[in-house]
Backbone as numpy.savetxt, mean C-alpha at the origin, in Angstrom:
# Nx Ny Nz CAx CAy CAz Cx Cy Cz
-1.93 30.69 -4.35 -2.75 31.25 -3.31 -4.20 30.90 -3.57
-4.87 30.35 -2.58 -6.29 30.05 -2.78 -7.12 31.34 -2.81
-8.24 31.26 -3.49 -9.15 32.41 -3.57 -9.64 32.79 -2.17
-10.00 34.04 -1.99 -10.43 34.57 -0.69 -11.59 33.78 -0.07
-12.62 33.38 -0.85 -13.70 32.60 -0.23 -13.20 31.26 0.35
-12.23 30.67 -0.33 -11.67 29.42 0.19 -10.89 29.68 1.47
-10.15 30.77 1.51 -9.42 31.13 2.72 -10.37 31.36 3.89
-11.46 32.03 3.63 -12.45 32.31 4.69 -13.08 31.01 5.19
-13.44 30.15 4.28 -14.05 28.88 4.67 -13.07 28.03 5.47
-11.81 28.02 5.05 -10.80 27.24 5.78 -10.58 27.82 7.17
-10.54 29.13 7.30 -10.36 29.76 8.61 -11.51 29.41 9.53
-12.71 29.41 9.00 -13.88 29.06 9.81 -13.81 27.60 10.27
-13.42 26.71 9.34 -13.30 25.30 9.68 -12.22 25.09 10.74
-11.07 25.72 10.57 -9.95 25.52 11.51 -10.27 26.04 12.90
-11.21 26.95 13.00 -11.56 27.46 14.33 -12.49 26.51 15.09
-13.03 25.51 14.41 -13.90 24.53 15.04 -13.06 23.30 15.40
-12.33 23.37 16.51 -11.39 22.31 16.87 -12.09 20.98 17.15
-13.30 21.01 17.71 -14.01 19.75 17.98 -14.31 19.01 16.67
-14.75 19.75 15.66 -15.05 19.14 14.36 -13.78 18.58 13.73
-12.69 19.32 13.82 -11.42 18.84 13.27 -10.94 17.58 13.98
-11.03 17.58 15.30 -10.62 16.39 16.07 -11.45 15.18 15.68
-12.75 15.37 15.53 -13.64 14.28 15.14 -13.26 13.76 13.75
-12.99 14.67 12.84 -12.60 14.29 11.48 -11.31 13.47 11.50
-10.30 13.98 12.20 -9.00 13.30 12.21 -9.05 11.98 12.97
-9.84 11.86 14.00 -10.00 10.58 14.70 -10.62 9.55 13.76
-11.63 9.96 13.01 -12.26 9.05 12.05 -11.28 8.68 10.94
-10.53 9.66 10.45 -9.54 9.40 9.40 -8.49 8.41 9.90
-7.97 8.62 11.11 -6.98 7.71 11.68 -7.54 6.30 11.82
-8.78 6.19 12.22 -9.43 4.88 12.37 -9.52 4.17 11.02
-9.93 4.90 9.99 -10.06 4.30 8.66 -8.70 3.90 8.10
-7.68 4.71 8.33 -6.33 4.37 7.86 -5.84 3.12 8.58
-6.01 3.06 9.90 -5.55 1.90 10.67 -6.28 0.63 10.25
-7.56 0.72 9.96 -8.32 -0.45 9.53 -7.76 -1.01 8.22
-7.50 -0.14 7.28 -6.96 -0.57 5.98 -5.55 -1.12 6.14
-4.72 -0.42 6.90 -3.34 -0.84 7.08 -3.27 -2.17 7.82
-4.14 -2.36 8.78 -4.16 -3.61 9.54 -4.47 -4.80 8.64
-5.45 -4.65 7.77 -5.79 -5.73 6.83 -4.59 -6.03 5.94
-3.98 -4.99 5.42 -2.85 -5.16 4.52 -1.69 -5.87 5.23
-1.36 -5.42 6.42 -0.25 -6.03 7.17 -0.55 -7.48 7.53
-1.76 -7.77 7.99 -2.11 -9.14 8.35 -2.05 -10.07 7.15
-2.59 -9.62 6.05 -2.63 -10.48 4.86 -1.23 -10.66 4.26
-0.45 -9.58 4.19 0.92 -9.71 3.67 1.77 -10.54 4.61
1.56 -10.38 5.91 2.30 -11.17 6.89 2.07 -12.66 6.73
0.88 -13.03 6.30 0.54 -14.44 6.08 1.19 -14.97 4.80
1.80 -14.09 4.00 2.42 -14.50 2.74 3.94 -14.53 2.83
4.47 -14.47 4.03 5.94 -14.44 4.21 6.62 -15.65 3.57
5.95 -16.79 3.57 6.56 -17.99 2.99 6.76 -17.88 1.48
6.15 -16.89 0.85 6.34 -16.64 -0.58 7.44 -15.60 -0.85
8.04 -15.06 0.20 9.06 -14.02 0.01 8.51 -12.62 0.17
7.36 -12.49 0.82 6.75 -11.18 1.05 7.11 -10.71 2.45
7.51 -9.46 2.56 7.86 -8.86 3.84 7.48 -7.39 3.80
7.41 -6.75 4.94 7.14 -5.32 4.97 7.80 -4.69 6.19
7.94 -3.37 6.12 8.48 -2.60 7.23 7.30 -1.93 7.92
7.20 -2.12 9.21 6.11 -1.53 9.98 6.13 -0.01 9.81
5.04 0.57 9.30 5.03 2.02 9.09 4.89 2.78 10.42
5.40 4.00 10.43 5.28 4.85 11.61 4.13 5.84 11.46
3.35 5.70 10.44 2.23 6.59 10.17 2.08 6.75 8.67
1.04 7.39 8.28 0.83 7.64 6.86 0.02 6.56 6.19
-0.01 6.63 4.87 -0.87 5.74 4.08 -0.06 4.84 3.15
1.24 4.69 3.43 2.09 3.87 2.57 2.73 2.75 3.38
2.83 1.59 2.75 3.49 0.45 3.37 4.65 0.02 2.47
5.86 0.05 3.03 7.03 -0.43 2.30 7.02 -1.95 2.35
6.93 -2.55 1.17 6.74 -3.99 1.08 7.77 -4.61 0.14
8.34 -5.72 0.58 9.27 -6.44 -0.27 8.57 -7.67 -0.85
8.65 -7.76 -2.17 8.19 -8.95 -2.87 9.44 -9.60 -3.45
10.10 -10.43 -2.64 11.33 -11.10 -3.06 10.93 -12.33 -3.86
10.50 -12.07 -5.08 9.96 -13.10 -5.96 10.93 -13.48 -7.07
12.18 -13.04 -6.95 13.16 -13.27 -8.02 13.32 -14.76 -8.32
13.54 -15.56 -7.28 13.75 -16.99 -7.48 12.44 -17.69 -7.86
11.36 -17.36 -7.16 10.07 -18.01 -7.41 9.62 -17.83 -8.85
9.81 -16.62 -9.39 9.31 -16.31 -10.73 10.41 -16.25 -11.78
11.65 -16.52 -11.36 12.81 -16.46 -12.25 12.94 -15.07 -12.89
12.80 -14.03 -12.06 12.93 -12.65 -12.50 14.25 -12.08 -12.01
14.70 -11.00 -12.68 15.94 -10.34 -12.27 15.75 -8.87 -11.91
14.55 -8.32 -12.18 14.35 -6.89 -11.92 13.06 -6.64 -11.15
13.05 -5.51 -10.48 11.83 -5.06 -9.81 10.73 -4.79 -10.83
11.10 -4.33 -12.00 10.10 -4.03 -13.03 9.35 -5.30 -13.45
10.06 -6.41 -13.54 9.39 -7.67 -13.88 8.41 -8.06 -12.78
8.81 -7.87 -11.52 7.93 -8.18 -10.40 6.72 -7.25 -10.41
6.96 -5.95 -10.63 5.87 -4.97 -10.67 4.84 -5.34 -11.73
5.32 -5.68 -12.92 4.41 -6.06 -14.00 3.63 -7.33 -13.65
4.31 -8.30 -13.04 3.64 -9.55 -12.67 2.56 -9.28 -11.63
2.88 -8.48 -10.62 1.90 -8.15 -9.58 0.66 -7.48 -10.20
0.88 -6.59 -11.15 -0.22 -5.89 -11.79 -1.04 -6.83 -12.69
-0.36 -7.60 -13.51 -1.05 -8.44 -14.48 -1.67 -9.70 -13.86
-0.98 -10.32 -12.94 -1.46 -11.58 -12.37 -2.35 -11.41 -11.15
-2.11 -10.34 -10.37 -2.88 -10.16 -9.13 -3.70 -8.88 -9.13
-3.48 -8.02 -10.11 -4.22 -6.75 -10.12 -3.82 -5.85 -8.97
-2.55 -5.94 -8.55 -2.04 -5.15 -7.44 -1.00 -4.17 -8.00
-1.25 -2.88 -7.81 -0.34 -1.85 -8.30 0.60 -1.42 -7.17
1.89 -1.40 -7.47 2.91 -0.99 -6.51 3.88 -0.04 -7.20
4.62 0.73 -6.39 5.63 1.64 -6.92 6.99 1.11 -6.48
7.87 0.78 -7.44 9.19 0.28 -7.06 10.03 1.37 -6.39
10.91 0.96 -5.49 11.75 1.92 -4.78 12.69 2.67 -5.73
12.87 2.18 -6.95 13.67 2.91 -7.92 13.07 4.30 -8.18
11.76 4.44 -8.02 11.11 5.74 -8.21 11.57 6.75 -7.15
12.18 6.25 -6.07 12.63 7.11 -4.98 14.16 7.15 -4.90
14.83 6.64 -5.94 16.28 6.75 -6.03 17.07 5.49 -5.73
16.44 4.41 -5.28 17.16 3.17 -5.03 17.54 2.54 -6.36
18.81 2.20 -6.51 19.26 1.64 -7.78 19.22 0.11 -7.80
19.39 -0.53 -6.65 19.47 -1.98 -6.60 18.11 -2.64 -6.86
18.18 -3.85 -7.38 16.99 -4.67 -7.62 16.77 -5.52 -6.37
15.97 -5.01 -5.45 15.81 -5.63 -4.14 14.43 -6.20 -3.89
13.49 -5.91 -4.78 12.12 -6.37 -4.58 11.32 -5.48 -3.65
11.83 -4.29 -3.33 11.12 -3.37 -2.43 10.23 -2.42 -3.22
8.99 -2.26 -2.71 7.99 -1.43 -3.35 7.21 -0.67 -2.29
6.47 0.32 -2.74 5.58 1.06 -1.85 4.15 0.79 -2.28
3.31 0.51 -1.28 1.88 0.29 -1.52 1.13 1.40 -0.80
0.15 1.99 -1.46 -0.68 3.04 -0.86 -2.06 2.49 -0.52
-2.58 2.92 0.63 -3.94 2.55 1.01 -4.85 3.77 0.95
-4.35 4.85 0.38 -5.06 6.12 0.41 -6.33 6.20 -0.42
-6.41 5.49 -1.50 -7.56 5.66 -2.40 -8.32 4.36 -2.61
-8.22 3.45 -1.65 -8.90 2.17 -1.80 -9.73 1.87 -0.56
-10.77 1.10 -0.76 -11.65 0.73 0.35 -11.14 -0.52 1.04
-11.71 -0.82 2.19 -11.40 -2.06 2.90 -11.68 -3.25 2.00
-12.81 -3.21 1.31 -13.18 -4.29 0.40 -12.17 -4.43 -0.73
-11.72 -3.30 -1.29 -10.71 -3.33 -2.37 -9.43 -4.01 -1.88
-8.99 -3.66 -0.68 -7.75 -4.24 -0.15 -7.93 -5.74 0.07
-9.03 -6.14 0.65 -9.28 -7.56 0.89 -9.30 -8.34 -0.42
-9.96 -7.82 -1.42 -10.02 -8.50 -2.71 -8.64 -8.55 -3.38
-7.88 -7.47 -3.26 -6.52 -7.46 -3.84 -5.64 -8.51 -3.15
-5.76 -8.63 -1.84 -4.96 -9.62 -1.12 -5.40 -11.04 -1.46
-6.69 -11.25 -1.71 -7.17 -12.55 -2.18 -6.52 -12.90 -3.52
-6.53 -11.93 -4.44 -5.94 -12.15 -5.77 -4.44 -12.41 -5.67
-3.76 -11.64 -4.80 -2.32 -11.80 -4.63 -2.00 -13.18 -4.06
-2.72 -13.59 -3.04 -2.51 -14.91 -2.44 -2.73 -16.01 -3.47
-3.76 -15.87 -4.27 -4.07 -16.86 -5.30 -2.95 -16.91 -6.36
-2.47 -15.74 -6.77 -1.40 -15.68 -7.79 -0.11 -16.28 -7.25
0.24 -15.97 -6.00 1.46 -16.53 -5.41 1.35 -18.03 -5.22
0.19 -18.48 -4.77 -0.03 -19.92 -4.60 0.10 -20.64 -5.93
-0.48 -20.08 -6.96 -0.41 -20.68 -8.29 1.03 -20.70 -8.80
1.76 -19.60 -8.62 3.15 -19.52 -9.09 4.05 -20.51 -8.36
3.79 -20.72 -7.08 4.64 -21.61 -6.31 4.37 -23.09 -6.60
3.24 -23.38 -7.21 2.90 -24.77 -7.50 3.40 -25.21 -8.87
3.98 -24.29 -9.63 4.49 -24.63 -10.97 5.93 -25.01 -10.95
């Protein structure tokens, strides 16, 4: 239970519907901007085995990095480590959510990163995939 002053402040905020609407419109805009960059950049990497499922909302993008053949890997964990070490991109494998198969599916969050962070991460990822495919 939150302390009484926090409850009072929250009640006051919730009664200001115009302020809440403005906040959520801005939040939705910022989420869409980040997600759009991520989807466009990942979509351009389909030739490397990258795919994603169009999200219905939220701050997570389900993304497949089918890099098993390209990198001679057999597990999602190997792909996760490669993405982190070679591209500086952190992902959560679907095994964290109960999937047992090694499918190359991961979840990416846009919740705590800026537009610039996403763009730079996609640059690094594209460079790492390009380098891996040329070997």
